Amino acid sequence: DAGVIQSPRHEVTEMGQEVTLRCKPISGHDYLFWYRQTMMRGLELLIYFNNNVPIDDSGMPEDRFSAKMPNASFSTLKIQPSEPRDSAVYFCASSAMARNEKLFFGSGTQLSVL
Amino acid sequence: EDQVTQSPEALRLQEGESSSLNCSYTVSGLRGLFWYRQDPGKGPEFLFTLYSAGEEKEKERLKATLTKKESFLHITAPKPEDSATYLCGTYSSASKIIFGSGTRLSIRP
């Protein structure tokens, strides 16, 4: 298996632009998580899905952030409009079952908002 | 408030110099304390889960232990390839997986 695949690896954009991050989870995994990592705040859970349904989005910082999972093999995290404080590494992770702390992370998207 | 705190933030060791990383937690009703390793430019990779005080798990030069308030990741005779950021985490009271800020470990040859 290729593991969790994220794209793009790097994204540089200007403040106010829309940013879309993409994730392909491991086939057969029912849970998908979006995390954000910064030096100041560490690894923060933004939202997670079970069987394509959003379960908990309480970590999404503002209405500028939205996430979708149209099918079992694809998810997006969108920021519109983007701001410099959104600069971070965004990780997608998937797991096979509930209460399974063995998450498989992608390589992340390094986002820089200028 | 549910919280995971790791110390030190960074640790530099000489190859072969054993040490320990600390992870303290404040959650009501621990349902698992886990450790991940993160290499630069990559996502975290799962290492261990500990479920009850007194439990220990080992993998190569790493051994994780757990008490009622904290966990330690002991590294014995480390090698340069053990250099990475080590993250610990647990379940919050809302059953979400939360992580500490990590310890950046650097092993000099």
Coordinates of N, CA and C in Angstrom, one line a residue:
Chain A
D1 N 0.9 -1.2 0.0 CA 0.0 0.0 0.0 C 0.9 1.2 0.0
A2 N 0.5 2.3 -0.7 CA 1.3 3.5 -0.8 C 1.2 4.4 0.4
G3 N 0.3 4.1 1.4 CA 0.2 4.9 2.5 C -0.8 6.0 2.3
V4 N -0.9 7.0 3.2 CA -1.7 8.1 3.1 C -1.0 9.1 2.1
I5 N -1.7 9.6 1.1 CA -1.1 10.5 0.1 C -1.7 11.8 0.2
Q6 N -0.8 12.8 0.4 CA -1.3 14.2 0.5 C -0.7 15.0 -0.7
S7 N -1.5 16.0 -1.1 CA -1.0 16.9 -2.1 C -1.6 18.3 -1.9
P8 N -0.9 19.4 -2.3 CA 0.5 19.3 -2.7 C 1.4 19.2 -1.5
R9 N 2.7 19.0 -1.7 CA 3.7 18.9 -0.6 C 4.0 20.3 -0.1
H10 N 4.0 21.2 -1.0 CA 4.3 22.6 -0.5 C 3.3 23.5 -1.3
E11 N 2.8 24.5 -0.6 CA 1.9 25.5 -1.2 C 2.3 26.9 -0.6
V12 N 2.5 27.8 -1.6 CA 2.8 29.2 -1.2 C 1.8 30.0 -1.9
T13 N 1.1 30.8 -1.1 CA 0.0 31.6 -1.6 C 0.0 33.0 -1.0
E14 N -0.8 33.8 -1.5 CA -0.9 35.2 -0.9 C -2.2 35.3 -0.1
M15 N -2.1 36.1 0.9 CA -3.2 36.4 1.8 C -4.5 36.7 1.0
G16 N -5.6 36.0 1.4 CA -6.9 36.3 0.7 C -7.2 35.2 -0.4
Q17 N -6.2 34.4 -0.8 CA -6.4 33.4 -1.8 C -7.0 32.2 -1.2
E18 N -7.7 31.4 -2.0 CA -8.3 30.1 -1.6 C -7.2 29.0 -1.7
V19 N -7.2 28.2 -0.7 CA -6.2 27.1 -0.6 C -7.0 25.8 -0.5
T20 N -6.6 24.8 -1.3 CA -7.2 23.5 -1.1 C -6.2 22.4 -1.0
L21 N -6.3 21.7 0.1 CA -5.3 20.6 0.4 C -6.1 19.3 0.2
R22 N -5.3 18.3 -0.3 CA -6.0 17.0 -0.7 C -5.4 15.8 0.0
C23 N -6.2 14.8 0.2 CA -5.7 13.6 0.9 C -6.4 12.4 0.4
K24 N -5.6 11.3 0.2 CA -6.1 10.0 -0.1 C -5.7 9.1 1.0
P25 N -6.7 8.6 1.8 CA -6.4 7.7 2.9 C -6.0 6.3 2.4
I26 N -5.5 5.5 3.4 CA -5.2 4.1 3.1 C -6.6 3.4 2.8
S27 N -6.5 2.6 1.8 CA -7.8 1.8 1.4 C -8.2 0.9 2.5
G28 N -9.5 1.0 2.8 CA -10.1 0.2 3.9 C -10.1 0.9 5.2
H29 N -9.5 2.0 5.4 CA -9.5 2.7 6.6 C -10.8 3.6 6.7
D30 N -11.5 3.4 7.8 CA -12.8 4.1 7.9 C -12.7 5.5 8.6
Y31 N -11.6 5.8 9.2 CA -11.4 7.1 9.9 C -10.4 7.9 9.2
L32 N -10.7 9.2 9.0 CA -9.8 10.1 8.4 C -9.7 11.4 9.3
F33 N -8.5 11.8 9.5 CA -8.2 13.0 10.4 C -7.4 14.0 9.7
W34 N -7.7 15.3 10.0 CA -6.9 16.4 9.6 C -6.3 17.1 10.8
Y35 N -4.9 17.2 10.8 CA -4.2 17.8 11.9 C -3.4 19.0 11.3
R36 N -3.1 20.0 12.2 CA -2.3 21.1 11.8 C -1.1 21.1 12.8
Q37 N 0.1 21.4 12.3 CA 1.3 21.4 13.2 C 2.0 22.7 13.1
T38 N 2.2 23.4 14.2 CA 3.0 24.6 14.2 C 4.0 24.4 15.4
M39 N 5.0 25.3 15.4 CA 6.0 25.2 16.5 C 5.3 25.7 17.8
M40 N 4.4 26.7 17.7 CA 3.8 27.2 18.9 C 2.8 26.3 19.5
R41 N 2.0 25.7 18.7 CA 0.8 24.9 19.2 C 0.9 23.4 19.0
G42 N 2.0 22.9 18.4 CA 2.2 21.5 18.2 C 1.2 21.0 17.2
L43 N 0.8 19.7 17.4 CA -0.1 19.0 16.5 C -1.5 19.1 17.0
E44 N -2.4 19.8 16.3 CA -3.8 20.0 16.7 C -4.7 19.3 15.8
L45 N -5.7 18.7 16.3 CA -6.7 18.0 15.5 C -7.7 19.0 15.1
L46 N -8.0 19.1 13.8 CA -8.9 20.0 13.2 C -10.3 19.4 13.1
I47 N -10.4 18.2 12.4 CA -11.6 17.5 12.2 C -11.3 16.1 11.9
Y48 N -12.3 15.2 12.2 CA -12.2 13.8 11.7 C -13.5 13.3 11.2
F49 N -13.4 12.3 10.3 CA -14.5 11.7 9.6 C -14.5 10.2 10.0
N50 N -15.7 9.7 10.0 CA -15.9 8.2 10.0 C -16.9 7.8 8.9
N51 N -16.4 6.9 8.1 CA -17.2 6.5 6.9 C -17.7 7.7 6.1
N52 N -16.8 8.7 5.9 CA -17.1 9.8 5.1 C -17.9 10.9 5.8
V53 N -18.4 10.7 7.0 CA -19.2 11.6 7.7 C -18.4 12.4 8.7
P54 N -18.5 13.7 8.7 CA -17.7 14.5 9.7 C -18.3 14.2 11.1
I55 N -17.4 13.8 12.1 CA -17.8 13.5 13.4 C -17.6 14.6 14.4
D56 N -16.4 15.2 14.3 CA -16.1 16.3 15.2 C -15.3 17.3 14.5
D57 N -15.8 18.5 14.4 CA -15.1 19.6 13.7 C -14.8 20.7 14.7
S58 N -14.8 20.4 16.0 CA -14.6 21.5 17.0 C -13.2 22.1 16.9
G59 N -12.3 21.4 16.3 CA -11.0 22.0 16.2 C -10.8 22.9 15.0
M60 N -11.7 23.0 14.1 CA -11.6 23.9 13.0 C -11.6 25.3 13.5
P61 N -10.5 26.1 13.3 CA -10.4 27.4 13.9 C -11.4 28.4 13.6
E62 N -11.8 28.5 12.4 CA -12.8 29.5 12.0 C -13.6 29.0 10.8
D63 N -14.6 29.8 10.5 CA -15.5 29.5 9.3 C -14.7 29.5 8.0
R64 N -13.5 30.1 8.0 CA -12.7 30.1 6.8 C -12.2 28.7 6.4
F65 N -12.3 27.8 7.4 CA -11.8 26.4 7.2 C -13.1 25.5 6.9
S66 N -12.9 24.7 5.9 CA -14.0 23.7 5.7 C -13.3 22.4 5.2
A67 N -13.9 21.3 5.5 CA -13.4 20.0 5.0 C -14.5 19.1 4.5
K68 N -14.2 18.4 3.5 CA -15.2 17.5 2.9 C -14.6 16.1 2.7
M69 N -15.4 15.1 2.6 CA -15.0 13.8 2.2 C -16.1 13.2 1.3
P70 N -16.0 13.4 0.1 CA -17.1 13.0 -0.9 C -17.1 11.5 -1.0
N71 N -16.0 10.8 -0.8 CA -16.0 9.3 -0.9 C -14.9 8.8 0.0
A72 N -14.8 7.5 0.1 CA -13.9 6.8 1.0 C -12.4 7.0 0.6
S73 N -12.1 7.5 -0.6 CA -10.8 7.6 -1.0 C -10.3 9.0 -1.2
F74 N -11.0 10.0 -0.7 CA -10.6 11.4 -1.0 C -11.2 12.3 0.0
S75 N -10.4 13.2 0.5 CA -10.8 14.3 1.3 C -10.1 15.6 1.0
T76 N -10.8 16.7 1.2 CA -10.1 18.0 1.0 C -10.3 18.9 2.3
L77 N -9.3 19.7 2.5 CA -9.4 20.8 3.5 C -9.2 22.1 2.8
K78 N -10.2 23.0 2.9 CA -10.1 24.2 2.2 C -10.1 25.4 3.1
I79 N -9.3 26.4 2.8 CA -9.2 27.6 3.5 C -9.5 28.8 2.6
Q80 N -10.5 29.5 3.0 CA -10.9 30.6 2.1 C -11.6 31.7 2.9
P81 N -11.0 32.9 3.0 CA -9.7 33.3 2.4 C -8.6 32.9 3.4
S82 N -7.4 32.7 2.8 CA -6.3 32.4 3.7 C -5.6 33.6 4.3
E83 N -5.0 33.4 5.5 CA -4.3 34.4 6.2 C -2.9 33.9 6.6
P84 N -2.0 34.9 6.8 CA -0.6 34.5 7.2 C -0.6 33.5 8.4
R85 N -1.5 33.7 9.4 CA -1.5 32.9 10.6 C -1.9 31.4 10.3
D86 N -2.4 31.2 9.1 CA -2.7 29.8 8.7 C -1.5 29.0 8.3
S87 N -0.4 29.7 8.1 CA 0.9 29.0 7.7 C 1.2 27.9 8.8
A88 N 1.4 26.7 8.3 CA 1.6 25.6 9.1 C 1.9 24.4 8.2
V89 N 2.1 23.2 8.8 CA 2.1 21.9 8.1 C 0.8 21.3 8.4
Y90 N 0.1 20.9 7.4 CA -1.2 20.2 7.6 C -1.1 18.7 7.2
F91 N -1.4 17.9 8.2 CA -1.3 16.5 8.0 C -2.7 15.8 7.9
C92 N -2.8 14.9 7.1 CA -3.9 14.0 7.0 C -3.5 12.6 7.6
A93 N -4.4 12.0 8.3 CA -4.1 10.6 8.8 C -5.3 9.8 8.7
S94 N -5.1 8.5 8.6 CA -6.2 7.6 8.6 C -6.0 6.4 9.6
S95 N -7.1 5.8 10.0 CA -7.0 4.6 10.8 C -8.1 3.6 10.5
A96 N -7.9 2.4 11.0 CA -8.8 1.3 10.5 C -10.0 1.2 11.4
M97 N -10.0 1.7 12.6 CA -11.2 1.5 13.4 C -11.3 2.5 14.5
A98 N -12.4 2.5 15.2 CA -12.6 3.5 16.3 C -11.7 3.2 17.4
R99 N -11.4 4.2 18.2 CA -10.5 4.1 19.4 C -9.2 3.4 19.0
N100 N -8.7 3.7 17.8 CA -7.4 3.1 17.3 C -6.5 4.3 17.3
E101 N -5.6 4.3 18.2 CA -4.6 5.4 18.3 C -3.4 5.2 17.3
K102 N -3.5 4.1 16.6 CA -2.4 3.8 15.6 C -2.9 4.5 14.3
L103 N -2.5 5.8 14.2 CA -2.8 6.6 13.0 C -1.7 6.5 12.0
F104 N -2.1 6.5 10.8 CA -1.1 6.5 9.7 C -1.2 7.9 9.1
F105 N -0.1 8.6 9.2 CA 0.0 10.0 8.7 C 0.6 10.0 7.3
G106 N 0.1 11.0 6.5 CA 0.7 11.4 5.3 C 2.0 12.2 5.6
S107 N 2.6 12.6 4.5 CA 3.9 13.4 4.7 C 3.6 14.9 4.9
G108 N 2.3 15.3 4.8 CA 2.0 16.7 5.1 C 2.1 17.6 3.9
T109 N 1.4 18.8 4.1 CA 1.4 19.9 3.2 C 2.0 21.1 3.9
Q110 N 3.1 21.6 3.5 CA 3.7 22.8 4.1 C 3.0 24.0 3.4
L111 N 2.2 24.7 4.2 CA 1.5 25.9 3.7 C 2.1 27.2 4.2
S112 N 2.4 28.0 3.2 CA 2.9 29.4 3.6 C 2.0 30.4 2.9
V113 N 1.4 31.2 3.8 CA 0.6 32.3 3.3 C 1.3 33.6 3.5
L114 N 1.6 34.3 2.4 CA 2.3 35.6 2.5 C 1.5 36.8 2.6
Chain B
E1 N -8.6 21.2 32.2 CA -8.4 21.0 30.8 C -7.5 19.9 30.4
D2 N -7.9 19.1 29.5 CA -7.0 18.0 29.1 C -5.7 18.5 28.5
Q3 N -4.6 18.0 28.9 CA -3.3 18.5 28.4 C -2.3 17.5 28.5
V4 N -1.4 17.6 27.5 CA -0.2 16.7 27.4 C 1.0 17.6 27.3
T5 N 2.0 17.4 28.2 CA 3.2 18.3 28.3 C 4.4 17.4 28.2
Q6 N 5.3 17.8 27.3 CA 6.5 17.0 27.1 C 7.8 17.9 27.5
S7 N 8.7 17.2 28.0 CA 10.0 17.8 28.3 C 11.2 16.9 28.2
P8 N 12.4 17.4 27.9 CA 12.6 18.7 27.5 C 12.1 19.0 26.0
E9 N 12.1 20.3 25.6 CA 11.8 20.6 24.2 C 12.8 20.0 23.3
A10 N 14.0 20.1 23.7 CA 15.1 19.5 22.8 C 16.2 18.9 23.7
L11 N 16.8 17.8 23.1 CA 17.8 17.1 23.8 C 18.9 16.6 22.9
R12 N 20.1 17.0 23.2 CA 21.2 16.6 22.4 C 22.1 15.6 23.2
L13 N 22.3 14.5 22.6 CA 23.1 13.4 23.3 C 24.3 13.0 22.4
Q14 N 25.3 12.5 23.0 CA 26.3 11.8 22.3 C 25.9 10.4 22.0
E15 N 26.3 9.9 20.9 CA 26.0 8.5 20.6 C 26.4 7.6 21.7
G16 N 25.5 6.7 22.1 CA 25.8 5.8 23.3 C 25.4 6.4 24.6
E17 N 25.0 7.6 24.7 CA 24.6 8.3 26.0 C 23.1 8.1 26.2
S18 N 22.8 7.3 27.2 CA 21.4 7.0 27.5 C 20.7 8.2 28.2
S19 N 19.4 8.3 27.9 CA 18.6 9.3 28.6 C 17.1 9.0 28.5
S20 N 16.3 9.9 29.0 CA 14.9 9.7 29.1 C 14.1 11.0 28.7
L21 N 13.0 10.8 28.0 CA 12.1 11.9 27.6 C 10.9 11.7 28.5
N22 N 10.3 12.9 28.9 CA 9.2 12.9 29.8 C 7.9 13.3 29.1
C23 N 6.8 12.7 29.5 CA 5.5 13.1 29.0 C 4.5 13.1 30.2
S24 N 4.0 14.3 30.6 CA 3.1 14.3 31.7 C 1.7 14.6 31.1
Y25 N 0.7 14.1 31.7 CA -0.7 14.3 31.2 C -1.7 14.6 32.3
T26 N -2.7 15.4 31.9 CA -3.8 15.7 32.8 C -5.1 15.4 32.0
V27 N -5.6 14.2 32.1 CA -6.8 13.9 31.5 C -7.6 13.0 32.6
S28 N -8.9 13.1 32.5 CA -9.7 12.3 33.4 C -9.9 10.9 32.8
G29 N -9.4 9.9 33.5 CA -9.6 8.6 33.0 C -8.8 8.2 31.8
L30 N -7.5 7.9 32.0 CA -6.6 7.6 31.0 C -7.1 6.3 30.2
R31 N -7.1 6.5 28.9 CA -7.5 5.3 28.0 C -6.5 4.9 27.1
G32 N -5.3 5.3 27.4 CA -4.1 5.0 26.5 C -3.2 6.1 26.4
L33 N -1.9 5.9 26.5 CA -0.9 6.9 26.3 C 0.0 6.3 25.2
F34 N 0.2 7.1 24.2 CA 0.9 6.6 23.0 C 2.1 7.5 22.6
W35 N 3.1 6.9 22.0 CA 4.3 7.5 21.5 C 4.4 7.4 20.0
Y36 N 4.8 8.5 19.4 CA 5.1 8.5 18.0 C 6.5 9.1 17.7
R37 N 7.0 8.7 16.6 CA 8.3 9.3 16.2 C 8.1 10.1 14.9
Q38 N 8.7 11.3 14.8 CA 8.5 12.1 13.6 C 9.9 12.5 13.0
D39 N 10.1 12.1 11.8 CA 11.4 12.5 11.2 C 11.1 13.8 10.4
P40 N 12.2 14.6 10.2 CA 12.0 15.9 9.5 C 11.3 15.7 8.1
G41 N 10.3 16.5 7.8 CA 9.6 16.5 6.6 C 8.7 15.3 6.4
K42 N 8.4 14.6 7.5 CA 7.5 13.5 7.4 C 6.4 13.5 8.5
G43 N 5.4 12.7 8.3 CA 4.4 12.6 9.3 C 4.8 11.7 10.4
P44 N 4.2 11.9 11.6 CA 4.5 11.0 12.8 C 4.2 9.6 12.4
E45 N 5.0 8.7 13.1 CA 4.9 7.3 12.9 C 4.7 6.6 14.3
F46 N 3.7 5.8 14.4 CA 3.3 5.2 15.6 C 4.4 4.3 16.2
L47 N 4.7 4.4 17.5 CA 5.6 3.5 18.2 C 4.9 2.5 19.2
F48 N 4.3 3.1 20.2 CA 3.7 2.3 21.3 C 2.4 2.8 21.8
T49 N 1.6 2.0 22.4 CA 0.5 2.4 23.3 C 0.7 1.7 24.6
L50 N 0.5 2.5 25.7 CA 0.5 2.0 27.1 C -0.9 2.2 27.7
Y51 N -1.4 1.3 28.4 CA -2.8 1.4 28.9 C -2.9 1.5 30.4
S52 N -1.9 1.0 31.1 CA -2.1 1.1 32.6 C -0.8 1.3 33.3
A53 N -0.8 1.9 34.4 CA 0.4 2.2 35.2 C 1.2 1.0 35.5
G54 N 2.5 1.1 35.3 CA 3.3 -0.1 35.5 C 3.6 -0.8 34.2
E55 N 2.9 -0.5 33.1 CA 3.1 -1.2 31.8 C 4.4 -0.7 31.2
E56 N 5.1 -1.5 30.5 CA 6.3 -1.2 29.7 C 6.2 -1.8 28.4
K57 N 6.8 -1.1 27.4 CA 6.9 -1.6 26.0 C 8.3 -1.3 25.5
E58 N 8.8 -2.2 24.7 CA 10.2 -1.9 24.1 C 10.2 -2.1 22.6
K59 N 11.1 -1.3 22.0 CA 11.3 -1.5 20.6 C 12.7 -1.0 20.3
E60 N 13.6 -2.0 20.0 CA 15.0 -1.7 19.8 C 15.6 -1.0 21.0
R61 N 16.1 0.2 20.8 CA 16.7 0.9 21.9 C 15.7 1.8 22.7
L62 N 14.5 1.7 22.4 CA 13.5 2.5 23.1 C 12.6 1.6 24.0
K63 N 12.4 2.2 25.2 CA 11.5 1.6 26.2 C 10.6 2.6 26.8
A64 N 9.3 2.4 26.7 CA 8.3 3.3 27.2 C 7.7 2.8 28.5
T65 N 7.6 3.6 29.5 CA 7.0 3.2 30.8 C 5.9 4.2 31.1
L66 N 5.0 3.8 32.0 CA 3.8 4.6 32.4 C 3.5 4.6 33.9
T67 N 3.3 5.8 34.4 CA 2.8 5.9 35.8 C 1.4 6.5 35.7
K68 N 0.9 6.8 36.9 CA -0.5 7.4 36.9 C -0.5 8.9 36.4
K69 N 0.7 9.5 36.4 CA 0.7 10.9 36.0 C 1.6 11.2 34.8
E70 N 2.5 10.3 34.4 CA 3.4 10.6 33.3 C 3.9 9.3 32.7
S71 N 4.6 9.5 31.5 CA 5.2 8.4 30.8 C 6.6 8.9 30.5
F72 N 7.5 7.9 30.4 CA 8.9 8.1 30.1 C 9.2 7.3 28.8
L73 N 10.0 7.9 28.0 CA 10.6 7.2 26.8 C 12.1 7.1 27.1
H74 N 12.5 5.9 27.5 CA 13.9 5.7 27.8 C 14.6 5.3 26.5
I75 N 15.8 5.9 26.2 CA 16.5 5.6 25.0 C 17.9 5.1 25.5
T76 N 18.2 3.9 25.2 CA 19.5 3.2 25.7 C 20.5 3.2 24.6
A77 N 21.7 3.7 24.9 CA 22.8 3.6 23.9 C 22.3 4.1 22.5
P78 N 21.8 5.3 22.4 CA 21.2 5.8 21.1 C 22.3 5.9 20.0
K79 N 21.8 5.8 18.8 CA 22.6 5.9 17.6 C 22.0 7.2 16.8
P80 N 22.9 7.7 15.9 CA 22.4 8.9 15.2 C 21.1 8.7 14.5
E81 N 20.8 7.5 14.1 CA 19.5 7.3 13.4 C 18.3 7.4 14.3
D82 N 18.5 7.5 15.6 CA 17.4 7.7 16.5 C 17.0 9.2 16.6
S83 N 17.8 10.0 16.0 CA 17.5 11.4 16.0 C 16.1 11.7 15.3
A84 N 15.2 12.3 16.0 CA 13.9 12.6 15.5 C 13.2 13.4 16.6
T85 N 11.9 13.8 16.3 CA 11.1 14.4 17.3 C 10.2 13.3 17.8
Y86 N 10.0 13.2 19.1 CA 9.2 12.1 19.7 C 8.0 12.8 20.3
L87 N 6.8 12.4 19.9 CA 5.6 12.9 20.4 C 4.8 11.9 21.2
C88 N 4.2 12.4 22.3 CA 3.3 11.5 23.0 C 1.9 12.1 23.0
G89 N 0.9 11.2 23.2 CA -0.4 11.7 23.1 C -1.4 10.8 23.9
T90 N -2.6 11.2 24.0 CA -3.6 10.4 24.6 C -5.0 10.8 24.1
Y91 N -6.0 10.2 24.7 CA -7.4 10.6 24.4 C -7.8 11.7 25.3
S92 N -8.4 12.7 24.8 CA -9.0 13.8 25.6 C -10.3 13.2 26.2
S93 N -10.9 14.0 27.1 CA -12.2 13.6 27.7 C -13.3 13.5 26.6
A94 N -13.1 14.2 25.5 CA -14.0 14.2 24.3 C -13.6 13.1 23.3
S95 N -12.7 12.2 23.8 CA -12.3 11.1 23.0 C -11.6 11.5 21.7
K96 N -11.0 12.6 21.7 CA -10.1 13.0 20.6 C -8.7 12.8 20.9
I97 N -7.9 12.4 19.9 CA -6.5 12.1 20.1 C -5.7 13.5 20.2
I98 N -5.1 13.8 21.3 CA -4.3 15.0 21.5 C -2.9 14.6 21.7
F99 N -2.0 15.6 21.3 CA -0.6 15.4 21.4 C 0.1 16.5 22.1
G100 N 1.3 16.1 22.7 CA 2.2 17.1 23.2 C 3.0 17.8 22.1
S101 N 3.8 18.8 22.5 CA 4.5 19.5 21.5 C 5.8 18.8 21.0
G102 N 6.1 17.7 21.7 CA 7.3 16.9 21.2 C 8.6 17.3 21.9
T103 N 9.5 16.3 21.8 CA 10.9 16.5 22.2 C 11.8 16.2 21.0
R104 N 12.6 17.2 20.6 CA 13.5 17.1 19.4 C 14.8 16.4 20.0
L105 N 15.0 15.2 19.5 CA 16.2 14.5 20.0 C 17.2 14.5 18.9
S106 N 18.5 14.8 19.3 CA 19.6 14.8 18.3 C 20.7 14.0 18.9
I107 N 21.2 13.0 18.2 CA 22.3 12.2 18.6 C 23.5 12.4 17.7
R108 N 24.5 12.9 18.4 CA 25.8 13.2 17.7 C 26.7 11.9 17.6
P109 N 27.3 11.7 16.4 CA 28.1 10.5 16.3 C 29.4 10.7 17.1

